[in-house]
Each structure stands twice: as structure tokens, then as C-alpha cells.
Amino acid sequence: MQTTADTFQQQKSHLLARTRVIKALAHPTRLFIVEELEKGERCVCDLTAMVGADISTVSKHLSVLRQAGIVEDDKRGNQVFYRLKVSCILNFFGCVESVLNSQRNEALK
Amino acid sequence: MQTTADTFQQQKSHLLARTRVIKALAHPTRLFIVEELEKGERCVCDLTAMVGADISTVSKHLSVLRQAGIVEDDKRGNQVFYRLKVSCILNFFGCVESVLNSQRNEALK
DNA sequence: CGCCTATTTGGCTATATTGCCAACCATGCA
DNA sequence: TGCATGGTTGGCAATATAGCCAAATAGGCG
């Protein structure tokens, strides 16, 4: 049966896929981690020290980013190093900044 | 007192601001709405028909997008039209697509 | 092997998000 | 004024997230 909502239903799985990626970035700690990884790879212990949370918490955040395909890990010795898998994340945030700037200008009106 | 986690703490409010915007996009229905609005303004009733959810649900999604500064509304007659406030959203999604493509390639290995 | 360090996983509680229904508000029009 | 249409808001139940502790796993090294 044809309904008006078909476009949405047809796109749904693709929308969900994209949502999974965006959701992974929708947390301050994970955002911070991504920005830190833009500078180069980091081990879990370094990130944990920077974030100041329990190491298990940071590990879980990294797991979310990994499952979203945003980072990849590399075990060397008894440490695990994480790095960005996709380089365009910076542009990605450019747009978020535009939104924030637009809000700031709005506030000045 | 100086701790290793200072960078994170100093950035925290900015990270939260960005998180608010990203979170607003992290839902399939809202993603769909944003893409639909890229084509032009739409009234709540149109979007509701396309999404196929309760109108109150759609209204709340629009409210989330509005509060994030992503869309703006315009009441005309007894209808409310919504439109994108920021035009760069398309590029924004380009990166998400890169992540998804990279995952697809990964799967073929 | 036994122990230490680094990390992941399980489990639990606290909190946030989602979606529906019902009630309410605003506009247009007979 | 009364009623229909379009939209928002309040409230609630179901579900998903976050963060901590404790337990498990993995590598390095004496």
C-alpha cells in the first residue's frame, strides 16, 4: 500500500546508519577525544588522564567511536593506541561552528 | 590546582555547546526533516505526513532542531513553516557518508 | 609461573530521550 | 460566536545512555 510516508520508510535504514555515526559524536567526551586524535594517535591511558574519568568510561566511549567507524585501534605492547579513521571530521565540525556562530549573532540582535 | 585533565575542563562548555547541535541531528526523523528542508520550507503538516508519526512527535522534533539553532519557523495563517537556518548542513553530512563508505569498504576486505 | 600494568567487559543505578495521548492555544471562517 | 484546522505543551511509560565499581583478559617481565 502506498502512503505519503513512503519516502521516509524507504530511506529509513540509511537514515539509521547515518544516525549511528552522528550519535557517536554527540557526547562531549567523545568530541574531545576525536579532536585530540586529530593531533595524532593516543593510547587509552593518555586520553583517560586528559578526560579525568574512570578508564572504563573512556574505554567505552572509544568503543562507541570504533563501532561507528570513526576511529581504529592498534595494540602495541600492553597499550592500545587509537587514531582517526576518517580525516574529514574537521570540516564536519566547521558546520557545527556555523550553527553556534549564527546563534551568537542571534543573541546580539 | 593543575591537573592533566585541565584541557578537557577548559573546553567543556564549548564541547557541550557543540554537542547540543550534534545531538539535535542524531535522530533519523530529524535527519530526514533536515534533508527535506534542504529542498525548501515545509509546514508541520507536510512533514508529519511524510514521516508518518503523530503530529505532536514531529512538533517536538522540530522544537529540538529549533532550539539547536538549526531551523527557524515562520507562522503564516494557521500553518507554521520551517526552514533551515544554516546552509552548510549538506557538507556536514558528506563526512558522515565518508564514514559509512569506509565501513562498507572495510566489510569487503 | 606469578605479578604488574593496560584495557575491556559485566552489572547496576541514575538520568535522558522518545513517542503516544490528551489537553490546550491560535487562526480562519461561516 | 462557534467550530474546524493546525500546532504546541504536559504527562506518562518504554527504552536508551552514561558512569562507576568490580571482575576478567592480555602482554611484559622477573
XYZ file of C-alpha atoms (C1' of nucleotides) in Angstrom:
278
model
C 0.000 0.000 0.000
C 1.238 3.460 -0.940
C 1.335 6.076 1.801
C 2.643 9.600 1.970
C 5.317 8.489 4.390
C 6.966 6.148 1.919
C 9.968 8.360 1.240
C 10.787 8.242 4.907
C 10.284 4.490 5.168
C 12.416 3.821 2.100
C 15.265 5.903 3.455
C 14.927 4.624 6.971
C 17.816 2.178 7.051
C 20.134 4.724 5.518
C 18.925 7.345 7.953
C 19.597 4.962 10.809
C 23.101 4.262 9.530
C 23.907 7.948 9.447
C 22.312 8.461 12.795
C 24.638 5.883 14.310
C 27.666 7.893 13.189
C 26.270 11.219 14.318
C 25.201 9.822 17.674
C 28.716 8.627 18.292
C 29.887 12.234 18.056
C 27.085 13.596 20.208
C 28.896 13.473 23.530
C 31.376 15.999 24.952
C 33.936 13.399 25.951
C 33.844 11.689 22.578
C 34.047 15.028 20.814
C 37.106 15.850 22.863
C 38.688 12.501 22.068
C 38.126 12.985 18.341
C 39.720 16.415 18.448
C 42.638 15.074 20.405
C 43.107 12.272 17.889
C 43.233 14.857 15.111
C 46.649 15.740 16.525
C 47.814 12.141 16.319
C 47.263 8.739 17.863
C 46.872 8.414 21.612
C 46.769 5.486 23.989
C 43.794 4.910 26.271
C 45.840 5.896 29.307
C 46.693 9.308 27.824
C 43.089 10.022 26.924
C 41.943 8.877 30.344
C 44.339 11.264 32.046
C 43.156 14.148 29.863
C 39.465 13.483 30.309
C 39.675 12.778 34.017
C 37.084 9.999 34.113
C 37.300 6.341 35.012
C 39.342 4.372 32.497
C 36.415 2.038 31.925
C 34.272 5.006 30.965
C 36.844 6.216 28.440
C 37.242 2.710 27.080
C 33.511 2.518 26.489
C 33.484 5.861 24.711
C 36.277 4.626 22.464
C 34.291 1.513 21.790
C 31.349 3.634 20.661
C 33.597 5.597 18.290
C 35.151 2.385 16.987
C 31.804 0.748 16.302
C 30.702 3.883 14.488
C 33.726 3.547 12.219
C 35.237 6.835 13.335
C 38.395 5.515 14.999
C 40.504 2.385 14.815
C 42.738 0.824 17.404
C 46.191 -0.638 17.308
C 47.524 -2.787 20.133
C 51.258 -2.394 20.681
C 52.886 -3.921 23.712
C 50.384 -3.752 26.503
C 48.922 -0.486 25.344
C 46.157 0.245 22.858
C 46.556 3.256 20.587
C 43.593 4.873 18.902
C 43.598 7.020 15.777
C 41.063 8.662 13.492
C 39.961 6.561 10.586
C 38.329 9.416 8.686
C 40.103 12.709 8.088
C 37.147 14.906 7.201
C 35.938 15.201 10.760
C 37.371 18.708 10.944
C 35.115 20.029 8.167
C 32.330 18.211 9.867
C 32.753 20.422 12.889
C 33.047 23.542 10.750
C 29.339 23.366 10.185
C 28.562 22.895 13.842
C 30.550 26.061 14.485
C 28.465 27.911 11.894
C 25.370 26.988 13.814
C 26.890 28.222 17.041
C 28.037 31.493 15.450
C 24.625 32.063 13.994
C 23.173 31.588 17.470
C 25.632 34.093 18.903
C 24.686 36.694 16.303
C 21.067 35.998 17.014
C 21.660 36.745 20.677
C 23.149 40.153 19.848
C 20.145 41.353 17.878
C 45.434 23.062 41.296
C 46.778 21.921 37.958
C 45.684 18.547 36.699
C 46.216 16.682 33.452
C 42.523 16.936 32.684
C 42.568 20.732 32.534
C 42.370 20.950 28.752
C 39.155 18.999 28.856
C 37.696 21.044 31.689
C 38.575 24.329 29.990
C 36.913 23.269 26.762
C 33.954 21.694 28.449
C 31.378 24.418 27.903
C 32.324 24.733 24.263
C 32.215 20.963 23.883
C 28.756 20.947 25.409
C 27.577 23.657 23.037
C 28.722 21.670 20.050
C 27.258 18.512 21.486
C 23.861 20.172 21.685
C 23.904 20.843 17.948
C 25.154 17.395 17.015
C 22.653 15.692 19.296
C 19.852 17.515 17.545
C 20.897 15.810 14.306
C 21.324 12.400 15.895
C 17.861 11.042 15.203
C 16.541 9.509 11.976
C 13.369 11.591 11.907
C 15.238 14.837 12.499
C 17.824 13.909 9.895
C 15.018 13.310 7.439
C 13.406 16.625 8.278
C 16.669 18.487 7.760
C 17.158 16.862 4.371
C 13.609 17.668 3.392
C 14.078 21.287 4.422
C 17.137 21.467 2.193
C 14.666 21.386 -0.684
C 12.701 24.288 0.730
C 10.448 25.284 3.594
C 7.733 22.879 4.733
C 4.800 23.185 7.098
C 4.442 20.869 10.084
C 1.520 19.106 8.430
C 3.581 18.208 5.345
C 6.453 16.875 7.417
C 4.051 14.929 9.606
C 2.501 13.263 6.566
C 5.941 12.330 5.227
C 7.260 10.971 8.491
C 4.114 9.134 9.415
C 4.257 9.792 13.142
C 1.964 11.667 15.483
C 1.954 15.400 14.814
C 2.956 16.057 18.407
C 6.022 13.895 17.905
C 7.036 15.804 14.788
C 6.389 19.098 16.514
C 8.723 18.098 19.316
C 11.437 17.066 16.871
C 11.119 20.454 15.199
C 11.376 22.086 18.575
C 14.651 20.256 19.214
C 16.015 21.450 15.868
C 14.858 24.995 16.555
C 16.445 25.111 19.982
C 19.677 23.839 18.482
C 19.623 26.755 16.064
C 19.345 24.537 13.006
C 15.918 25.583 11.778
C 13.637 28.580 12.182
C 9.880 28.822 11.978
C 7.520 31.218 10.326
C 3.838 31.286 11.185
C 1.608 32.214 8.259
C -2.129 31.885 8.515
C -2.830 28.910 10.695
C 0.203 26.981 9.488
C 3.791 27.024 10.704
C 6.528 26.738 8.104
C 10.003 25.589 8.994
C 13.214 26.227 7.064
C 16.919 25.618 7.525
C 18.814 28.390 9.194
C 22.258 27.121 8.227
C 23.123 26.090 4.694
C 26.242 24.049 5.321
C 24.358 21.063 6.639
C 24.910 19.267 3.344
C 28.708 19.283 3.703
C 28.160 18.208 7.247
C 26.600 15.006 6.007
C 29.302 14.481 3.414
C 31.598 13.441 6.183
C 29.105 11.074 7.690
C 28.876 9.439 4.279
C 32.653 9.053 4.189
C 32.485 7.160 7.434
C 29.800 4.896 6.066
C 31.717 4.274 2.833
C 34.829 3.468 4.752
C 32.830 0.935 6.728
C 31.487 -0.600 3.545
C 34.990 -0.993 2.115
C 36.099 -2.467 5.391
C 33.379 -5.077 5.106
C 34.598 -6.149 1.653
C 38.158 -6.850 2.783
C 54.850 -19.297 36.651
C 53.424 -15.079 39.270
C 52.828 -10.356 39.331
C 52.235 -5.774 37.430
C 50.265 -2.627 34.120
C 46.894 -1.514 30.484
C 42.490 -2.264 28.805
C 37.908 -4.380 28.211
C 33.597 -6.213 29.843
C 29.566 -7.069 33.054
C 26.456 -5.243 36.013
C 23.993 -1.819 38.262
C 21.855 2.754 39.124
C 20.872 7.376 37.628
C 19.475 10.140 34.018
C 17.917 11.447 29.325
C 15.236 10.559 25.122
C 11.350 9.029 22.553
C 6.569 8.669 21.241
C 1.948 8.490 22.149
C -2.430 10.523 24.006
C -4.944 14.224 25.816
C -5.470 18.911 26.752
C -4.691 23.423 25.299
C -3.845 27.628 22.176
C -4.249 30.229 17.746
C -6.093 31.213 13.313
C -9.641 31.276 9.811
C -14.155 31.297 8.529
C -19.321 30.526 8.414
C -19.797 33.336 18.432
C -18.983 28.611 17.305
C -16.492 25.300 15.066
C -12.808 23.217 12.230
C -7.915 23.014 11.237
C -3.021 23.276 12.532
C 0.269 23.246 16.076
C 2.305 23.146 20.808
C 2.652 21.521 25.508
C 2.123 18.328 29.610
C 2.411 13.935 31.201
C 3.448 9.267 31.273
C 5.601 4.622 30.128
C 9.189 2.386 27.470
C 13.753 2.473 26.079
C 18.500 4.008 25.603
C 22.797 6.280 27.611
C 26.327 7.320 30.922
C 29.424 6.423 34.518
C 31.152 3.975 38.277
C 32.945 -0.310 40.537
C 34.405 -4.890 40.261
C 35.861 -8.760 37.716
C 38.058 -10.634 33.667
C 41.601 -10.560 29.930
C 46.198 -9.658 27.695
C 51.042 -8.509 27.447
C 55.569 -7.866 29.545
C 58.958 -9.207 32.560
C 61.465 -11.107 36.810
